[in-house]
Short mmCIF file of C-alpha atoms and ligand atoms in Angstrom, two decimals:
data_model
loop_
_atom_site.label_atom_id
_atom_site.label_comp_id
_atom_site.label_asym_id
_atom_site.label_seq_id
_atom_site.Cartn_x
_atom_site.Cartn_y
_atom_site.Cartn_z
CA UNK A 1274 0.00 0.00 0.00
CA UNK A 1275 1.55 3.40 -0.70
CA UNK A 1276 0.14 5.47 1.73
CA UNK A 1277 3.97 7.74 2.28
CA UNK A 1278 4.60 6.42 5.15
CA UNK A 1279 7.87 4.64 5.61
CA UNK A 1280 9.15 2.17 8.15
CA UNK A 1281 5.47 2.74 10.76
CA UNK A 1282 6.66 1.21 14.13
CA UNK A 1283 5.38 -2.05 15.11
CA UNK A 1284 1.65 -2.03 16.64
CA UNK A 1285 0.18 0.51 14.20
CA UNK A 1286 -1.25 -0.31 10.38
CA UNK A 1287 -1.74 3.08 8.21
CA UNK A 1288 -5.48 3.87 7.57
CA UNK A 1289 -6.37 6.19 4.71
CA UNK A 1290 -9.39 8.72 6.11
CA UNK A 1291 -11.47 10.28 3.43
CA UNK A 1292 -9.76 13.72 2.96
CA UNK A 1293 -6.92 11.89 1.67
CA UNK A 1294 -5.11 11.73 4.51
CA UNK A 1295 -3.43 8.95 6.32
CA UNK A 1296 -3.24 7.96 9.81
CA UNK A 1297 -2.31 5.23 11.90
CA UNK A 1298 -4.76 2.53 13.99
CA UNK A 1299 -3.09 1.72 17.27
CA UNK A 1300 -3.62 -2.27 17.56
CA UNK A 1301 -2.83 -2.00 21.88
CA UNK A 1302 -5.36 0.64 22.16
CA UNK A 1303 -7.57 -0.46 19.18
CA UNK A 1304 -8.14 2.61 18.23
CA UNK A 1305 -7.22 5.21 15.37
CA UNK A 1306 -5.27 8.12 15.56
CA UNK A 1307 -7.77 10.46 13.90
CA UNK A 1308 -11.10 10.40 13.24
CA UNK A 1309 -11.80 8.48 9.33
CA UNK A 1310 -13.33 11.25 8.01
CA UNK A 1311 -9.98 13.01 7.46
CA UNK A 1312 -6.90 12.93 9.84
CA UNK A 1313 -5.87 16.55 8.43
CA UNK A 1314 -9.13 18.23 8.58
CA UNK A 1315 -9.62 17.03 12.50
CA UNK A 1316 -6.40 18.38 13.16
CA UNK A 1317 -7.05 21.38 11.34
CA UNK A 1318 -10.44 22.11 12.89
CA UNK A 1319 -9.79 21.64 16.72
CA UNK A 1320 -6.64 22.38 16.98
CA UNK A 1321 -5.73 25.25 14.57
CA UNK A 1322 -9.64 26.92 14.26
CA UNK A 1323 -11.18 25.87 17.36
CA UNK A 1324 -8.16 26.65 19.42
CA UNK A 1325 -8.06 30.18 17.90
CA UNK A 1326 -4.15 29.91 16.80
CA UNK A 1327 -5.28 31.00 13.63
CA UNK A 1328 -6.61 34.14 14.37
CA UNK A 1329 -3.14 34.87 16.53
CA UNK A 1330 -0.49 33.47 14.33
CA UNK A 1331 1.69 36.06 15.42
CA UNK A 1332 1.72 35.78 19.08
CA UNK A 1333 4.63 34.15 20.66
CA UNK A 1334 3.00 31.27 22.88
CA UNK A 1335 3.16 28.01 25.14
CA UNK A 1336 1.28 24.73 23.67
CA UNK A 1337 0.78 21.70 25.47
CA UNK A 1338 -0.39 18.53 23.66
CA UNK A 1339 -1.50 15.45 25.55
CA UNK A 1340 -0.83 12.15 23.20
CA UNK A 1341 2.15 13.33 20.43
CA UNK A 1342 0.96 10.49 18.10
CA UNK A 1343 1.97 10.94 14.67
CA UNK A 1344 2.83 14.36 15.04
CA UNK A 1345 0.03 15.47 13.01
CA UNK A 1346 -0.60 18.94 15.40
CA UNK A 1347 2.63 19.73 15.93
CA UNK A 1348 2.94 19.79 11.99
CA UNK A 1349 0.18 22.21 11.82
CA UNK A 1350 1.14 24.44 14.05
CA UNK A 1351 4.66 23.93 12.52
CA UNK A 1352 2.95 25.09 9.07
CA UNK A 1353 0.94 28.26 10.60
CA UNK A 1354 3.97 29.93 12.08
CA UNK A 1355 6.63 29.07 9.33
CA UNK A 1356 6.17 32.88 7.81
CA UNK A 1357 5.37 34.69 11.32
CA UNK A 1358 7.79 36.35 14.07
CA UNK A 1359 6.20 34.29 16.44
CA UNK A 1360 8.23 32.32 18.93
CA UNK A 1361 6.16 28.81 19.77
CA UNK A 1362 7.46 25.91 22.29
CA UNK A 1363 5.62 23.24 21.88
CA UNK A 1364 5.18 20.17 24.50
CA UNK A 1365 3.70 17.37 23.87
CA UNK A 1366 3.50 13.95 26.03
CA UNK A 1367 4.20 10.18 24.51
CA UNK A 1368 4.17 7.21 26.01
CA UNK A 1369 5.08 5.37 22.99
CA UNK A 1370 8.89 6.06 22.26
CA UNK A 1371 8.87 4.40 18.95
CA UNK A 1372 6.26 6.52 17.74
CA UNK A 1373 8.15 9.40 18.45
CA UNK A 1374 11.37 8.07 16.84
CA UNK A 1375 9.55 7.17 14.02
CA UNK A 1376 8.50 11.00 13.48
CA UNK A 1377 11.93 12.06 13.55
CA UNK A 1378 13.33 9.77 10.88
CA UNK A 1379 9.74 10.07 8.86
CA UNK A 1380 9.08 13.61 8.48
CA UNK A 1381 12.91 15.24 9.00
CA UNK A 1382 15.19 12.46 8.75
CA UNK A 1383 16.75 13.28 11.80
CA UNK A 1384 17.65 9.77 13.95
CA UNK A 1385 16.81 10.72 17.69
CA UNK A 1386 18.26 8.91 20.44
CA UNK A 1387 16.51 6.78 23.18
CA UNK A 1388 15.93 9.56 25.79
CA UNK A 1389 13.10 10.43 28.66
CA UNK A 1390 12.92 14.27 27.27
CA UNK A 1391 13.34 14.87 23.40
CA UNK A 1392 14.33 18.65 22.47
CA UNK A 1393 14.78 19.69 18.94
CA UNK A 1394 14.88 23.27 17.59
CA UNK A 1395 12.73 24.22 13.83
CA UNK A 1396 13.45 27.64 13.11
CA UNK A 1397 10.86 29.45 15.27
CA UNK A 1398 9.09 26.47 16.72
CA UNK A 1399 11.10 24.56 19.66
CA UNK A 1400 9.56 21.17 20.24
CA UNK A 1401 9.87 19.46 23.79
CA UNK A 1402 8.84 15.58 23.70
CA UNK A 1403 8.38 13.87 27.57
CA UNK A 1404 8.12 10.37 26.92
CA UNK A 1405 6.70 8.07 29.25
CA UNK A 1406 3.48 8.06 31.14
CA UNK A 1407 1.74 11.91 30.84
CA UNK A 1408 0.16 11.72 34.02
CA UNK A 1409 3.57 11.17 35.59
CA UNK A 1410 5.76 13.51 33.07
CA UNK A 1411 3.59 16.18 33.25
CA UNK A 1412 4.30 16.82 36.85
CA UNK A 1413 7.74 16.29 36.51
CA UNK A 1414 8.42 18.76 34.21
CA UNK A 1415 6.58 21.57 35.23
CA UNK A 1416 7.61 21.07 38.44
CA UNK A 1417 11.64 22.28 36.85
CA UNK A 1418 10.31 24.59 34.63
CA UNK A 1419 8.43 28.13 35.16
CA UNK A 1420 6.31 28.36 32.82
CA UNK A 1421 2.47 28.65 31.93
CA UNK A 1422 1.09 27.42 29.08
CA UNK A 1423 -1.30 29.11 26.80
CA UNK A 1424 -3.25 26.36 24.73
CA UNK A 1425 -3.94 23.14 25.44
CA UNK A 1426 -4.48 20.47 22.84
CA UNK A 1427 -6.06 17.39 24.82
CA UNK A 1428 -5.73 14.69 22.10
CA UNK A 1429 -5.46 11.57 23.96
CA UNK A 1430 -7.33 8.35 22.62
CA UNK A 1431 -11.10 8.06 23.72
CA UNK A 1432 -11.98 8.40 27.23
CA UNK A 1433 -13.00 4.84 26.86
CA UNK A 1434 -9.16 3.60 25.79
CA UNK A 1435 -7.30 6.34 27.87
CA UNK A 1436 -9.44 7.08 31.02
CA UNK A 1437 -6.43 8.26 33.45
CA UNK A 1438 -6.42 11.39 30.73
CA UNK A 1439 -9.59 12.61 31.03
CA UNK A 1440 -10.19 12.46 34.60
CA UNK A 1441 -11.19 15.74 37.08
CA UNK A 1442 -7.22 15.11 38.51
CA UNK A 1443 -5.25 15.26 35.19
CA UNK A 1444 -7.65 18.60 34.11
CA UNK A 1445 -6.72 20.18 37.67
CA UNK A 1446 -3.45 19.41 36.76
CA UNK A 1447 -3.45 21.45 32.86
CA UNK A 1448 -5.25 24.18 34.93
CA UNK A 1449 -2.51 24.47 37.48
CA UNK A 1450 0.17 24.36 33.73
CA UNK A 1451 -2.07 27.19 32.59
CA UNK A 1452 -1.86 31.20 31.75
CA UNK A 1453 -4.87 32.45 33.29
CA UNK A 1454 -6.06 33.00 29.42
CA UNK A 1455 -5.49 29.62 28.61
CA UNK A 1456 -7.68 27.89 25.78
CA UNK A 1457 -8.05 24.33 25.69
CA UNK A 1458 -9.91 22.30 22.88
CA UNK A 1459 -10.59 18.29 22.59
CA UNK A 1460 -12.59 16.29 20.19
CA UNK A 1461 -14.36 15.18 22.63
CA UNK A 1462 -17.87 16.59 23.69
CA UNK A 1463 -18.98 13.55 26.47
CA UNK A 1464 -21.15 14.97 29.37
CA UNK A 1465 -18.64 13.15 31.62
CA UNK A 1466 -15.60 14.64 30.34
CA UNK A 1467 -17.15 17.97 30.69
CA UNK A 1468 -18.24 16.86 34.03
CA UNK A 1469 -14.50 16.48 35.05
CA UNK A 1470 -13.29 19.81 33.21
CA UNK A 1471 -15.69 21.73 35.20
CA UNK A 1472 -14.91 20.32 38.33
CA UNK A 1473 -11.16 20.54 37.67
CA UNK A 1474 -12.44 24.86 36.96
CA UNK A 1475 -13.00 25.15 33.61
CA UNK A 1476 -16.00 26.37 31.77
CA UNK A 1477 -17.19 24.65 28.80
CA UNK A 1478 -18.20 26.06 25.34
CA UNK A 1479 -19.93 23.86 22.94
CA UNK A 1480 -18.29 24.19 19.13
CA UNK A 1481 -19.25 22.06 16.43
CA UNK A 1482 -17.57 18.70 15.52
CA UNK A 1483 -15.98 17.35 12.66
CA UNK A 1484 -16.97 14.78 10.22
CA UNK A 1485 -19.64 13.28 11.77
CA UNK A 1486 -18.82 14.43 15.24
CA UNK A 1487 -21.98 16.36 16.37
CA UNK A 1488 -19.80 18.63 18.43
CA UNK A 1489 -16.36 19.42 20.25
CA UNK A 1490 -15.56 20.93 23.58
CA UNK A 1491 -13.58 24.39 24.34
CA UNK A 1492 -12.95 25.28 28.07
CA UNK A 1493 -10.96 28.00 29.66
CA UNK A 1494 -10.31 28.55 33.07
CA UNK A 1495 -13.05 29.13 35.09
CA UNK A 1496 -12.12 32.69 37.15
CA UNK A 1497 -14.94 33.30 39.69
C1 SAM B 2726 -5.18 10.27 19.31
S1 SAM B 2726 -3.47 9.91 19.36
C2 SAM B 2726 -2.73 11.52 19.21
C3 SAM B 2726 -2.68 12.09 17.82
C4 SAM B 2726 -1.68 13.22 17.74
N1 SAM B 2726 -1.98 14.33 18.60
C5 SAM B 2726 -1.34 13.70 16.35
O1 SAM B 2726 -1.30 14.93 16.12
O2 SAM B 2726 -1.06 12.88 15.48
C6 SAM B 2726 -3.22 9.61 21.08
C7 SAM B 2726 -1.80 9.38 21.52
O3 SAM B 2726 -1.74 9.35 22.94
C8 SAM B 2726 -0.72 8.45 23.32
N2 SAM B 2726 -0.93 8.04 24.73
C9 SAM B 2726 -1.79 7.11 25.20
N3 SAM B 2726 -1.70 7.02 26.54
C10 SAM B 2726 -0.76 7.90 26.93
C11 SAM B 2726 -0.22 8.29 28.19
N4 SAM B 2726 -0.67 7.73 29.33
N5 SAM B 2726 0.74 9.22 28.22
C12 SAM B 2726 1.20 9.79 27.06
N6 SAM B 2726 0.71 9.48 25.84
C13 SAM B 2726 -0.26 8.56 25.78
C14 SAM B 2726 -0.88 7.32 22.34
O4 SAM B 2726 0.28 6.51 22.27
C15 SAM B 2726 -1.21 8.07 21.05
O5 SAM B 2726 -0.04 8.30 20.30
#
C-alpha cells in the first residue's frame, strides 16, 4: 500500500481517512489516531480553528499537547507559524517512544536517540517531547520549569481507551500548567468529560464537531 509512510513502528497499520489523509490505527489501544473522516481536517479544525491559533499566528506562545501520536498537530502548528515572528514551544507527552522516533526519521530524517525528554529546535518552533506516562511527566516537568502554558491540545485516545487522561485530577493538573487565558480544545464533547473539566475549573463552550462528530468541547479557566 503506498500510503507515504515509511518504516510505521510495530503495533500501528496506516489507515487512509477520506480527505486523503493517512493515519495510523493503534492495535494496543484499538483505536485510530484520527477520526476516518480526514486525519488533516480534524487536526485542522480543533486544533488550529477551534483553538483560535489561527486568528493569533503572530503571538509568541506556550502549547501543550497530551498524546504526540503521529505528530500530526505539531505539523500544523509547525505550518501556521513558518512565515510569522512568532516564537512557539511546543510540548507534547508520549508514552510510545517508537512513535516518536519514528516521526523524527519520517518527516525530518533526523535519527533521535533513546531519551526520557526529546528537544529539537525548527526555526521558530522549539519542540519538547516527555516520553513516558503523561500523568507522571507532566508533573515532573513543570515542576523544573516556570512556565504557563497558553493552549492546550487534549488529544489523547477516547476516554474509553485512555481514562487516566480525562479524569477531574489530570484537568486540575493542565489548569494548574495554565496562563490564566489559557484555551483548551478536545474532540471530545462527552457529558462526563465535561463533568471532570468543570470540576477541575474550567467552563465549557460547545463548538461544532468534525466529520460526523456532532460537536467538540472548548474550556478556559473558570475565574470566579
Ligand atoms: C489520538 S493519538 C494523538 C494524535 C496526535 N496528537 C497527532 O497529532 O497525530 C493519542 C496518543 O496518545 C498516546 N498516549 C496514550 N496514553 C498515553 C499516556 N498515558 N501518556 C502519554 N501518551 C499517551 C498514544 O500513544 C497516542 O499516540
Amino acid at each position: 500500500m503506498n500510503n507515504g509512510f515509511i518504516n510505521i513502528p510495530p503495533n500501528y497499520e496506516p489507515v487512509l481517512t477520506e480527505d486523503g489523509s493517512y493515519t495510523l490505527y493503534s492495535k494496543k489501544y484499538d483505536e485510530n489516531c484520527h477520526s476516518t473522516s480526514g486525519a488533516d481536517g480534524e487536526t485542522h479544525k480543533y486544533f488550529v480553528i477551534d483553538s483560535k491559533l489561527e486568528e493569533e499566528n503572530q503571538k509568541s506562545q506556550i502549547i501543550f499537547e497530551t498524546g504526540f501520536g503521529l505528530g500530526k498537530n505539531f505539523l500544523a502548528v509547525k505550518d501556521l507559524f513558518s512565515n510569522s515572528s512568532a516564537k512557539i514551544h511546543f510540548i507534547s507527552t508520549e508514552i510510545d517512544e517508537n512513535l516518536v522516533l519514528w516521526f523524527f526519521s519520517e518527516y525530518f530524517k533526523i535519527e533521535k536517540e533513546s531519551q526520557k525528554i526529546i528537544e529539537h529546535q525548527f526555526d521558530n518552533i522549539s519542540l519538547t517531547i516527555l516520553i513516558g506516562d503523561a500523568t507522571v511527566t507532566t508533573l515532573e516537568y513543570f515542576k523544573e520549569v516556570n512556565i504557563k502554558v497558553d493552549k492546550i491540545f487534549q488529544d489523547a485516545f477516547s476516554p474509553k481507551k485512555n481514562p487516566s487522561l480525562w479524569t477531574t485530577d489530570w484537568f486540575k493538573l493542565l489548569k494548574n500548567i495554565s496562563s490564566k487565558n489559557a484555551i483548551l480544545t478536545t474532540y471530545s464533547a462527552s457529558h462526563s468529560i465535561r463533568n471532570n473539566l468543570q470540576d477541575a475549573g474550567w467552563c465549557i463552550e460547545n463548538l461544532k464537531g468534525f466529520g460526523k462528530k456532532k460537536s467538540a468541547t472548548r474550556a478556559t479557566i473558570n475565574h470566579e
